[in-house]
PDB file of C-alpha atoms and ligand atoms in Angstrom:
ATOM      1  CA  MET A 469     181.601 -89.416  18.179  1.00  0.00           C
ATOM      2  CA  SER A 470     177.981 -88.924  19.251  1.00  0.00           C
ATOM      3  CA  ILE A 471     177.188 -87.022  22.460  1.00  0.00           C
ATOM      4  CA  GLU A 472     174.553 -88.640  24.645  1.00  0.00           C
ATOM      5  CA  ILE A 473     172.119 -86.707  26.798  1.00  0.00           C
ATOM      6  CA  LYS A 474     173.503 -88.346  29.965  1.00  0.00           C
ATOM      7  CA  ASP A 475     176.873 -86.749  29.167  1.00  0.00           C
ATOM      8  CA  ILE A 476     175.274 -83.292  29.165  1.00  0.00           C
ATOM      9  CA  ILE A 477     172.875 -83.601  32.125  1.00  0.00           C
ATOM     10  CA  LYS A 478     175.305 -84.025  34.983  1.00  0.00           C
ATOM     11  CA  PRO A 479     174.793 -82.731  38.523  1.00  0.00           C
ATOM     12  CA  GLU A 480     177.605 -80.215  38.044  1.00  0.00           C
ATOM     13  CA  ASN A 481     175.837 -78.756  34.945  1.00  0.00           C
ATOM     14  CA  LEU A 482     172.462 -78.416  36.617  1.00  0.00           C
ATOM     15  CA  VAL A 483     171.367 -74.789  37.012  1.00  0.00           C
ATOM     16  CA  TYR A 484     167.663 -75.236  37.694  1.00  0.00           C
ATOM     17  CA  GLN A 485     165.222 -77.985  38.492  1.00  0.00           C
ATOM     18  CA  LYS A 486     161.599 -78.199  39.564  1.00  0.00           C
ATOM     19  CA  SER A 487     161.076 -78.143  43.314  1.00  0.00           C
ATOM     20  CA  SER A 488     160.571 -81.657  44.652  1.00  0.00           C
ATOM     21  CA  LEU A 489     157.474 -80.314  46.445  1.00  0.00           C
ATOM     22  CA  LEU A 490     155.731 -79.475  43.172  1.00  0.00           C
ATOM     23  CA  THR A 491     153.593 -82.409  42.131  1.00  0.00           C
ATOM     24  CA  ASP A 492     153.298 -83.580  38.519  1.00  0.00           C
ATOM     25  CA  ARG A 493     149.720 -82.300  38.244  1.00  0.00           C
ATOM     26  CA  VAL A 494     149.278 -79.848  35.384  1.00  0.00           C
ATOM     27  CA  MET A 495     148.317 -76.452  36.796  1.00  0.00           C
ATOM     28  CA  HIS A 496     144.962 -75.215  35.551  1.00  0.00           C
ATOM     29  CA  TYR A 497     145.866 -71.508  35.469  1.00  0.00           C
ATOM     30  CA  CYS A 498     145.482 -69.490  32.260  1.00  0.00           C
ATOM     31  CA  PRO A 499     148.629 -68.593  30.268  1.00  0.00           C
ATOM     32  CA  GLY A 500     150.117 -65.399  31.684  1.00  0.00           C
ATOM     33  CA  CYS A 501     148.581 -65.801  35.157  1.00  0.00           C
ATOM     34  CA  SER A 502     150.795 -64.953  38.143  1.00  0.00           C
ATOM     35  CA  HIS A 503     149.332 -67.682  40.377  1.00  0.00           C
ATOM     36  CA  GLY A 504     151.543 -70.461  38.946  1.00  0.00           C
ATOM     37  CA  VAL A 505     154.761 -68.511  39.513  1.00  0.00           C
ATOM     38  CA  VAL A 506     153.844 -67.731  43.120  1.00  0.00           C
ATOM     39  CA  ASN A 507     152.843 -71.383  43.713  1.00  0.00           C
ATOM     40  CA  ARG A 508     156.283 -72.466  42.507  1.00  0.00           C
ATOM     41  CA  LEU A 509     158.043 -69.937  44.763  1.00  0.00           C
ATOM     42  CA  ILE A 510     156.128 -71.165  47.796  1.00  0.00           C
ATOM     43  CA  ALA A 511     157.181 -74.747  47.020  1.00  0.00           C
ATOM     44  CA  GLU A 512     160.816 -73.687  46.619  1.00  0.00           C
ATOM     45  CA  VAL A 513     160.866 -71.690  49.857  1.00  0.00           C
ATOM     46  CA  ILE A 514     159.308 -74.488  51.913  1.00  0.00           C
ATOM     47  CA  GLU A 515     161.699 -77.003  50.379  1.00  0.00           C
ATOM     48  CA  GLU A 516     164.772 -74.825  50.911  1.00  0.00           C
ATOM     49  CA  LEU A 517     163.793 -74.148  54.530  1.00  0.00           C
ATOM     50  CA  GLY A 518     163.367 -77.904  54.997  1.00  0.00           C
ATOM     51  CA  ILE A 519     159.939 -77.503  56.612  1.00  0.00           C
ATOM     52  CA  GLN A 520     157.830 -79.659  54.299  1.00  0.00           C
ATOM     53  CA  ASN A 521     156.644 -81.973  57.076  1.00  0.00           C
ATOM     54  CA  GLU A 522     155.880 -79.088  59.443  1.00  0.00           C
ATOM     55  CA  THR A 523     153.886 -76.866  57.076  1.00  0.00           C
ATOM     56  CA  ILE A 524     150.118 -76.527  56.793  1.00  0.00           C
ATOM     57  CA  GLY A 525     148.666 -74.303  54.055  1.00  0.00           C
ATOM     58  CA  VAL A 526     145.139 -72.928  53.908  1.00  0.00           C
ATOM     59  CA  THR A 527     143.663 -72.801  50.413  1.00  0.00           C
ATOM     60  CA  PRO A 528     141.091 -70.180  49.403  1.00  0.00           C
ATOM     61  CA  VAL A 529     138.105 -70.115  47.112  1.00  0.00           C
ATOM     62  CA  GLY A 530     139.135 -68.515  43.842  1.00  0.00           C
ATOM     63  CA  CYS A 531     141.354 -69.537  40.947  1.00  0.00           C
ATOM     64  CA  SER A 532     143.905 -70.994  43.387  1.00  0.00           C
ATOM     65  CA  VAL A 533     141.333 -73.267  45.031  1.00  0.00           C
ATOM     66  CA  LEU A 534     143.189 -76.341  43.737  1.00  0.00           C
ATOM     67  CA  LEU A 535     146.539 -75.241  45.159  1.00  0.00           C
ATOM     68  CA  TYR A 536     146.518 -78.315  47.403  1.00  0.00           C
ATOM     69  CA  ASN A 537     146.982 -80.411  44.266  1.00  0.00           C
ATOM     70  CA  TYR A 538     150.208 -78.685  43.325  1.00  0.00           C
ATOM     71  CA  ILE A 539     152.368 -78.447  46.469  1.00  0.00           C
ATOM     72  CA  ASP A 540     153.059 -81.529  48.544  1.00  0.00           C
ATOM     73  CA  VAL A 541     152.430 -80.260  52.086  1.00  0.00           C
ATOM     74  CA  ASP A 542     149.439 -80.614  54.410  1.00  0.00           C
ATOM     75  CA  TRP A 543     146.465 -78.440  53.521  1.00  0.00           C
ATOM     76  CA  HIS A 544     143.123 -77.309  54.848  1.00  0.00           C
ATOM     77  CA  GLU A 545     140.477 -75.757  52.611  1.00  0.00           C
ATOM     78  CA  ALA A 546     138.664 -72.638  53.859  1.00  0.00           C
ATOM     79  CA  ALA A 547     135.383 -71.089  52.767  1.00  0.00           C
ATOM     80  CA  HIS A 548     135.656 -67.896  50.700  1.00  0.00           C
ATOM     81  CA  GLY A 549     137.270 -65.180  52.842  1.00  0.00           C
ATOM     82  CA  ARG A 550     137.786 -67.309  55.922  1.00  0.00           C
ATOM     83  CA  ALA A 551     141.390 -68.461  55.465  1.00  0.00           C
ATOM     84  CA  PRO A 552     142.837 -66.179  58.194  1.00  0.00           C
ATOM     85  CA  ALA A 553     140.292 -67.522  60.707  1.00  0.00           C
ATOM     86  CA  VAL A 554     141.012 -71.132  59.695  1.00  0.00           C
ATOM     87  CA  GLY A 555     144.765 -70.427  59.782  1.00  0.00           C
ATOM     88  CA  THR A 556     144.359 -68.910  63.263  1.00  0.00           C
ATOM     89  CA  GLY A 557     142.648 -72.053  64.529  1.00  0.00           C
ATOM     90  CA  ILE A 558     145.283 -74.363  63.055  1.00  0.00           C
ATOM     91  CA  LYS A 559     148.211 -72.346  64.401  1.00  0.00           C
ATOM     92  CA  ARG A 560     146.700 -72.119  67.882  1.00  0.00           C
ATOM     93  CA  LEU A 561     146.116 -75.861  67.980  1.00  0.00           C
ATOM     94  CA  ARG A 562     149.474 -76.700  66.415  1.00  0.00           C
ATOM     95  CA  PRO A 563     151.920 -73.889  67.301  1.00  0.00           C
ATOM     96  CA  ASP A 564     154.758 -76.226  66.254  1.00  0.00           C
ATOM     97  CA  ARG A 565     153.606 -76.020  62.622  1.00  0.00           C
ATOM     98  CA  TYR A 566     154.320 -73.373  59.974  1.00  0.00           C
ATOM     99  CA  VAL A 567     150.918 -72.099  58.845  1.00  0.00           C
ATOM    100  CA  PHE A 568     150.261 -69.979  55.788  1.00  0.00           C
ATOM    101  CA  THR A 569     147.194 -68.719  53.967  1.00  0.00           C
ATOM    102  CA  TYR A 570     146.932 -67.937  50.251  1.00  0.00           C
ATOM    103  CA  GLN A 571     144.100 -65.746  48.947  1.00  0.00           C
ATOM    104  CA  GLY A 572     143.030 -63.609  46.012  1.00  0.00           C
ATOM    105  CA  ASP A 573     141.807 -60.042  46.425  1.00  0.00           C
ATOM    106  CA  GLY A 574     138.126 -60.968  46.174  1.00  0.00           C
ATOM    107  CA  ASP A 575     138.717 -63.490  48.927  1.00  0.00           C
ATOM    108  CA  LEU A 576     141.008 -61.460  51.195  1.00  0.00           C
ATOM    109  CA  ALA A 577     139.842 -57.885  50.575  1.00  0.00           C
ATOM    110  CA  ALA A 578     136.082 -58.272  49.976  1.00  0.00           C
ATOM    111  CA  ILE A 579     134.220 -61.101  51.710  1.00  0.00           C
ATOM    112  CA  GLY A 580     137.198 -61.727  54.026  1.00  0.00           C
ATOM    113  CA  THR A 581     137.953 -58.128  55.054  1.00  0.00           C
ATOM    114  CA  ALA A 582     137.006 -58.713  58.691  1.00  0.00           C
ATOM    115  CA  GLU A 583     138.971 -61.962  59.000  1.00  0.00           C
ATOM    116  CA  THR A 584     142.032 -60.345  57.424  1.00  0.00           C
ATOM    117  CA  ILE A 585     142.006 -57.256  59.623  1.00  0.00           C
ATOM    118  CA  HIS A 586     141.325 -59.103  62.854  1.00  0.00           C
ATOM    119  CA  ALA A 587     143.936 -61.829  62.259  1.00  0.00           C
ATOM    120  CA  CYS A 588     146.520 -59.120  61.495  1.00  0.00           C
ATOM    121  CA  ASN A 589     145.410 -57.009  64.443  1.00  0.00           C
ATOM    122  CA  ARG A 590     145.654 -59.983  66.814  1.00  0.00           C
ATOM    123  CA  GLY A 591     149.107 -60.645  65.401  1.00  0.00           C
ATOM    124  CA  GLU A 592     148.460 -64.296  64.643  1.00  0.00           C
ATOM    125  CA  ASN A 593     151.809 -65.957  64.058  1.00  0.00           C
ATOM    126  CA  ILE A 594     151.052 -66.987  60.465  1.00  0.00           C
ATOM    127  CA  VAL A 595     152.118 -66.039  56.931  1.00  0.00           C
ATOM    128  CA  MET A 596     149.407 -64.457  54.770  1.00  0.00           C
ATOM    129  CA  ILE A 597     149.944 -64.411  50.997  1.00  0.00           C
ATOM    130  CA  PHE A 598     147.709 -62.027  49.055  1.00  0.00           C
ATOM    131  CA  ILE A 599     147.393 -62.320  45.256  1.00  0.00           C
ATOM    132  CA  ASN A 600     146.060 -58.965  44.058  1.00  0.00           C
ATOM    133  CA  ASN A 601     145.021 -59.083  40.398  1.00  0.00           C
ATOM    134  CA  GLY A 602     142.398 -56.355  40.801  1.00  0.00           C
ATOM    135  CA  ILE A 603     139.518 -58.592  39.737  1.00  0.00           C
ATOM    136  CA  TYR A 604     137.453 -61.672  40.598  1.00  0.00           C
ATOM    137  CA  GLY A 605     139.226 -64.116  38.286  1.00  0.00           C
ATOM    138  CA  MET A 606     137.476 -67.395  38.943  1.00  0.00           C
ATOM    139  CA  THR A 607     133.894 -66.196  38.625  1.00  0.00           C
ATOM    140  CA  GLY A 608     134.311 -64.318  35.344  1.00  0.00           C
ATOM    141  CA  GLY A 609     136.123 -61.045  35.936  1.00  0.00           C
ATOM    142  CA  GLN A 610     133.786 -59.021  38.135  1.00  0.00           C
ATOM    143  CA  MET A 611     134.848 -55.805  39.880  1.00  0.00           C
ATOM    144  CA  ALA A 612     136.722 -56.341  43.163  1.00  0.00           C
ATOM    145  CA  PRO A 613     137.451 -53.807  45.926  1.00  0.00           C
ATOM    146  CA  THR A 614     140.952 -53.576  44.417  1.00  0.00           C
ATOM    147  CA  THR A 615     139.770 -52.784  40.849  1.00  0.00           C
ATOM    148  CA  LEU A 616     141.437 -49.575  39.663  1.00  0.00           C
ATOM    149  CA  GLN A 617     139.620 -46.362  38.819  1.00  0.00           C
ATOM    150  CA  GLY A 618     138.336 -46.553  35.235  1.00  0.00           C
ATOM    151  CA  MET A 619     139.185 -50.261  34.897  1.00  0.00           C
ATOM    152  CA  ASN A 620     136.735 -52.274  32.806  1.00  0.00           C
ATOM    153  CA  THR A 621     135.393 -55.474  34.331  1.00  0.00           C
ATOM    154  CA  SER A 622     132.334 -57.589  33.566  1.00  0.00           C
ATOM    155  CA  THR A 623     130.357 -55.664  36.216  1.00  0.00           C
ATOM    156  CA  SER A 624     131.889 -52.268  35.387  1.00  0.00           C
ATOM    157  CA  PRO A 625     131.912 -52.377  31.571  1.00  0.00           C
ATOM    158  CA  PHE A 626     132.362 -48.585  31.387  1.00  0.00           C
ATOM    159  CA  GLY A 627     135.100 -48.567  34.028  1.00  0.00           C
ATOM    160  CA  ARG A 628     135.144 -48.298  37.801  1.00  0.00           C
ATOM    161  CA  ASP A 629     133.449 -45.070  38.782  1.00  0.00           C
ATOM    162  CA  LEU A 630     134.699 -43.743  42.127  1.00  0.00           C
ATOM    163  CA  ALA A 631     131.476 -41.827  42.807  1.00  0.00           C
ATOM    164  CA  ARG A 632     129.448 -45.018  42.362  1.00  0.00           C
ATOM    165  CA  ASP A 633     131.858 -47.770  43.387  1.00  0.00           C
ATOM    166  CA  GLY A 634     134.182 -46.142  45.905  1.00  0.00           C
ATOM    167  CA  ASN A 635     137.968 -46.162  45.938  1.00  0.00           C
ATOM    168  CA  PRO A 636     140.219 -49.152  45.222  1.00  0.00           C
ATOM    169  CA  LEU A 637     141.085 -50.666  48.584  1.00  0.00           C
ATOM    170  CA  LYS A 638     144.735 -50.728  49.681  1.00  0.00           C
ATOM    171  CA  MET A 639     144.515 -53.634  52.070  1.00  0.00           C
ATOM    172  CA  THR A 640     148.271 -53.897  52.482  1.00  0.00           C
ATOM    173  CA  GLU A 641     148.537 -50.265  53.664  1.00  0.00           C
ATOM    174  CA  ILE A 642     145.718 -50.961  56.145  1.00  0.00           C
ATOM    175  CA  VAL A 643     147.295 -54.053  57.712  1.00  0.00           C
ATOM    176  CA  ALA A 644     150.687 -52.302  57.883  1.00  0.00           C
ATOM    177  CA  GLN A 645     149.092 -49.910  60.429  1.00  0.00           C
ATOM    178  CA  LEU A 646     148.044 -52.728  62.729  1.00  0.00           C
ATOM    179  CA  PRO A 647     150.293 -53.552  65.695  1.00  0.00           C
ATOM    180  CA  GLY A 648     150.064 -57.315  65.130  1.00  0.00           C
ATOM    181  CA  THR A 649     151.839 -57.339  61.771  1.00  0.00           C
ATOM    182  CA  CYS A 650     155.630 -57.678  61.872  1.00  0.00           C
ATOM    183  CA  TYR A 651     156.366 -57.727  58.147  1.00  0.00           C
ATOM    184  CA  VAL A 652     154.232 -56.247  55.378  1.00  0.00           C
ATOM    185  CA  THR A 653     155.473 -56.123  51.813  1.00  0.00           C
ATOM    186  CA  ARG A 654     154.187 -55.732  48.261  1.00  0.00           C
ATOM    187  CA  GLN A 655     155.950 -57.621  45.499  1.00  0.00           C
ATOM    188  CA  ALA A 656     155.344 -58.907  41.939  1.00  0.00           C
ATOM    189  CA  VAL A 657     156.537 -61.740  39.680  1.00  0.00           C
ATOM    190  CA  HIS A 658     156.618 -60.118  36.217  1.00  0.00           C
ATOM    191  CA  THR A 659     160.428 -60.209  35.761  1.00  0.00           C
ATOM    192  CA  ALA A 660     163.239 -62.485  36.929  1.00  0.00           C
ATOM    193  CA  ALA A 661     164.405 -59.780  39.367  1.00  0.00           C
ATOM    194  CA  ALA A 662     160.902 -59.397  40.776  1.00  0.00           C
ATOM    195  CA  VAL A 663     160.585 -63.177  41.178  1.00  0.00           C
ATOM    196  CA  ARG A 664     163.818 -63.215  43.190  1.00  0.00           C
ATOM    197  CA  LYS A 665     162.574 -60.401  45.450  1.00  0.00           C
ATOM    198  CA  THR A 666     159.262 -62.159  46.043  1.00  0.00           C
ATOM    199  CA  LYS A 667     161.108 -65.340  46.948  1.00  0.00           C
ATOM    200  CA  LYS A 668     163.237 -63.402  49.433  1.00  0.00           C
ATOM    201  CA  ALA A 669     160.091 -61.871  50.935  1.00  0.00           C
ATOM    202  CA  LEU A 670     158.527 -65.323  51.349  1.00  0.00           C
ATOM    203  CA  PHE A 671     161.686 -66.597  53.051  1.00  0.00           C
ATOM    204  CA  LYS A 672     161.574 -63.716  55.491  1.00  0.00           C
ATOM    205  CA  ALA A 673     157.880 -64.277  56.184  1.00  0.00           C
ATOM    206  CA  PHE A 674     158.382 -67.957  57.064  1.00  0.00           C
ATOM    207  CA  GLU A 675     161.480 -67.154  59.128  1.00  0.00           C
ATOM    208  CA  ASN A 676     159.474 -64.556  61.094  1.00  0.00           C
ATOM    209  CA  GLN A 677     157.007 -67.288  61.975  1.00  0.00           C
ATOM    210  CA  LYS A 678     159.839 -69.400  63.371  1.00  0.00           C
ATOM    211  CA  LEU A 679     160.809 -66.407  65.531  1.00  0.00           C
ATOM    212  CA  ASN A 680     157.188 -66.014  66.695  1.00  0.00           C
ATOM    213  CA  LYS A 681     157.110 -62.387  65.540  1.00  0.00           C
ATOM    214  CA  GLY A 682     153.440 -62.062  64.530  1.00  0.00           C
ATOM    215  CA  THR A 683     151.704 -61.808  61.186  1.00  0.00           C
ATOM    216  CA  SER A 684     153.764 -61.569  58.001  1.00  0.00           C
ATOM    217  CA  PHE A 685     151.723 -60.271  55.074  1.00  0.00           C
ATOM    218  CA  VAL A 686     153.037 -60.642  51.512  1.00  0.00           C
ATOM    219  CA  GLU A 687     151.012 -59.046  48.716  1.00  0.00           C
ATOM    220  CA  VAL A 688     151.916 -60.041  45.159  1.00  0.00           C
ATOM    221  CA  VAL A 689     150.535 -57.606  42.563  1.00  0.00           C
ATOM    222  CA  SER A 690     149.436 -60.066  39.895  1.00  0.00           C
ATOM    223  CA  THR A 691     148.048 -60.469  36.405  1.00  0.00           C
ATOM    224  CA  CYS A 692     144.727 -61.964  35.363  1.00  0.00           C
ATOM    225  CA  SER A 693     145.166 -62.213  31.602  1.00  0.00           C
ATOM    226  CA  SER A 694     141.711 -63.764  31.079  1.00  0.00           C
ATOM    227  CA  GLY A 695     139.848 -61.315  33.309  1.00  0.00           C
ATOM    228  CA  TRP A 696     141.729 -58.367  31.862  1.00  0.00           C
ATOM    229  CA  LYS A 697     141.226 -59.736  28.327  1.00  0.00           C
ATOM    230  CA  LEU A 698     144.887 -59.212  27.435  1.00  0.00           C
ATOM    231  CA  THR A 699     147.687 -61.466  26.229  1.00  0.00           C
ATOM    232  CA  PRO A 700     150.313 -62.527  28.788  1.00  0.00           C
ATOM    233  CA  VAL A 701     152.789 -59.933  27.491  1.00  0.00           C
ATOM    234  CA  GLN A 702     150.166 -57.173  27.390  1.00  0.00           C
ATOM    235  CA  SER A 703     149.086 -58.120  30.922  1.00  0.00           C
ATOM    236  CA  ASN A 704     152.544 -57.569  32.384  1.00  0.00           C
ATOM    237  CA  LYS A 705     152.817 -54.236  30.578  1.00  0.00           C
ATOM    238  CA  TRP A 706     149.345 -53.173  31.735  1.00  0.00           C
ATOM    239  CA  MET A 707     150.202 -54.154  35.293  1.00  0.00           C
ATOM    240  CA  GLU A 708     153.424 -52.148  35.265  1.00  0.00           C
ATOM    241  CA  GLU A 709     151.713 -49.075  33.789  1.00  0.00           C
ATOM    242  CA  ASN A 710     148.488 -49.154  35.771  1.00  0.00           C
ATOM    243  CA  MET A 711     148.717 -51.354  38.881  1.00  0.00           C
ATOM    244  CA  PHE A 712     152.179 -50.365  40.143  1.00  0.00           C
ATOM    245  CA  PRO A 713     151.497 -46.598  40.375  1.00  0.00           C
ATOM    246  CA  TYR A 714     148.519 -47.300  42.663  1.00  0.00           C
ATOM    247  CA  TYR A 715     150.015 -50.367  44.369  1.00  0.00           C
ATOM    248  CA  PRO A 716     153.735 -49.487  44.596  1.00  0.00           C
ATOM    249  CA  LEU A 717     156.150 -52.344  45.223  1.00  0.00           C
ATOM    250  CA  GLY A 718     158.371 -52.573  48.287  1.00  0.00           C
ATOM    251  CA  ASP A 719     158.337 -53.174  52.028  1.00  0.00           C
ATOM    252  CA  LEU A 720     155.756 -51.246  54.026  1.00  0.00           C
ATOM    253  CA  LYS A 721     156.844 -52.602  57.408  1.00  0.00           C
ATOM    254  CA  ASP A 722     159.710 -54.732  58.690  1.00  0.00           C
ATOM    255  CA  LYS A 723     159.878 -54.952  62.479  1.00  0.00           C
TER     256      LYS A 723
HETATM  257  C1  TPP B 967     130.677 -67.516  50.312  1.00  0.00           C
HETATM  258  C2  TPP B 967     130.984 -67.424  48.841  1.00  0.00           C
HETATM  259  N1  TPP B 967     130.702 -66.283  48.182  1.00  0.00           N
HETATM  260  C3  TPP B 967     130.983 -66.168  46.861  1.00  0.00           C
HETATM  261  C4  TPP B 967     131.550 -67.209  46.198  1.00  0.00           C
HETATM  262  C5  TPP B 967     131.817 -67.093  44.709  1.00  0.00           C
HETATM  263  N2  TPP B 967     133.219 -66.874  44.408  1.00  0.00           N
HETATM  264  C6  TPP B 967     134.035 -67.898  44.130  1.00  0.00           C
HETATM  265  S1  TPP B 967     135.587 -67.393  43.710  1.00  0.00           S
HETATM  266  C7  TPP B 967     135.123 -65.775  43.866  1.00  0.00           C
HETATM  267  C8  TPP B 967     136.092 -64.652  43.581  1.00  0.00           C
HETATM  268  C9  TPP B 967     137.499 -65.047  43.443  1.00  0.00           C
HETATM  269  O1  TPP B 967     138.270 -63.920  43.213  1.00  0.00           O
HETATM  270  P1  TPP B 967     139.644 -63.686  43.940  1.00  0.00           P
HETATM  271  O2  TPP B 967     139.535 -64.011  45.378  1.00  0.00           O
HETATM  272  O3  TPP B 967     140.106 -62.316  43.612  1.00  0.00           O
HETATM  273  O4  TPP B 967     140.609 -64.794  43.332  1.00  0.00           O
HETATM  274  P2  TPP B 967     141.073 -65.062  41.818  1.00  0.00           P
HETATM  275  O5  TPP B 967     140.067 -66.033  41.264  1.00  0.00           O
HETATM  276  O6  TPP B 967     141.103 -63.755  41.092  1.00  0.00           O
HETATM  277  O7  TPP B 967     142.418 -65.659  42.000  1.00  0.00           O
HETATM  278  C10 TPP B 967     133.798 -65.652  44.263  1.00  0.00           C
HETATM  279  C11 TPP B 967     133.101 -64.359  44.479  1.00  0.00           C
HETATM  280  C12 TPP B 967     131.837 -68.387  46.923  1.00  0.00           C
HETATM  281  N3  TPP B 967     132.408 -69.441  46.334  1.00  0.00           N
HETATM  282  N4  TPP B 967     131.542 -68.474  48.235  1.00  0.00           N
HETATM  283  S1  SF4 B 968     141.039 -66.317  35.401  1.00  0.00           S
HETATM  284 FE1  SF4 B 968     142.725 -64.894  35.908  1.00  0.00          FE
HETATM  285  S2  SF4 B 968     143.384 -65.399  38.009  1.00  0.00           S
HETATM  286 FE2  SF4 B 968     142.167 -67.127  37.186  1.00  0.00          FE
HETATM  287  S3  SF4 B 968     143.673 -68.566  36.346  1.00  0.00           S
HETATM  288 FE3  SF4 B 968     142.939 -67.255  34.664  1.00  0.00          FE
HETATM  289  S4  SF4 B 968     144.417 -65.552  34.589  1.00  0.00           S
HETATM  290 FE4  SF4 B 968     144.678 -66.578  36.579  1.00  0.00          FE
END
């Protein structure tokens, strides 16, 4: 007797399926990049909260610039660094909507430092998602404010020199000090357990917005396999050994 596929794929056997909010577009991220995993988690969280028709995302400039192609919610594009200001405007005009921003470290912690700090200090009732891969991915792997001491990039080929380049910026520690933030956390997506924790953090961030609690800030320490010039497996290992000691995972604030 032959077994047909329809006999195996039954609703009661289903353990995982793609979020209905993820479109069928093929993501353009490099193999081993964290962006795709975080994109999927955002889609799952919005779907599971049932807020698809009430959510407006703000896309950055950086490797995730095409995020609006991947998740089926309303979007607004922002200029490099300006997502928190754009998100502020949207939320103030439409307080009934869930508003979130999504930015890399070049975007959020370099050109957008002022927008980030002031939105968090004002306590804008939005979710800010911060993808920290320690490098400018999209433009070819230049040094970012978050680049680690000694880390090689295309503009620091002999490693970041603290005397010349200053210290790697801990943006998440800075915004945790500001009275407007209600929830500040640093997560990662390199293991199944870490993915689950990041998903939980995103849930909490969106729920805080419903409760009008202020700014929720979720950093995800991430890989940039192309910028780091490592394989996907090497990237995760390098991140664990080098990024996590300087950017330790966990909640920094939960009001
Ligand atoms: C006003 C402005 N300045 C500079 C750029 C060039 N630029 C595009 S993406 C980028 C860096 C992106 O790095 P990051 O935000 O860390 O995101 P990633 O690509 O690593 O995800 C820069 C400098 C730009 N597009 N607009
Ligand atoms: S360049 Fe880096 S951040 Fe950009 S898609 Fe590739 S791995 Fe991801």
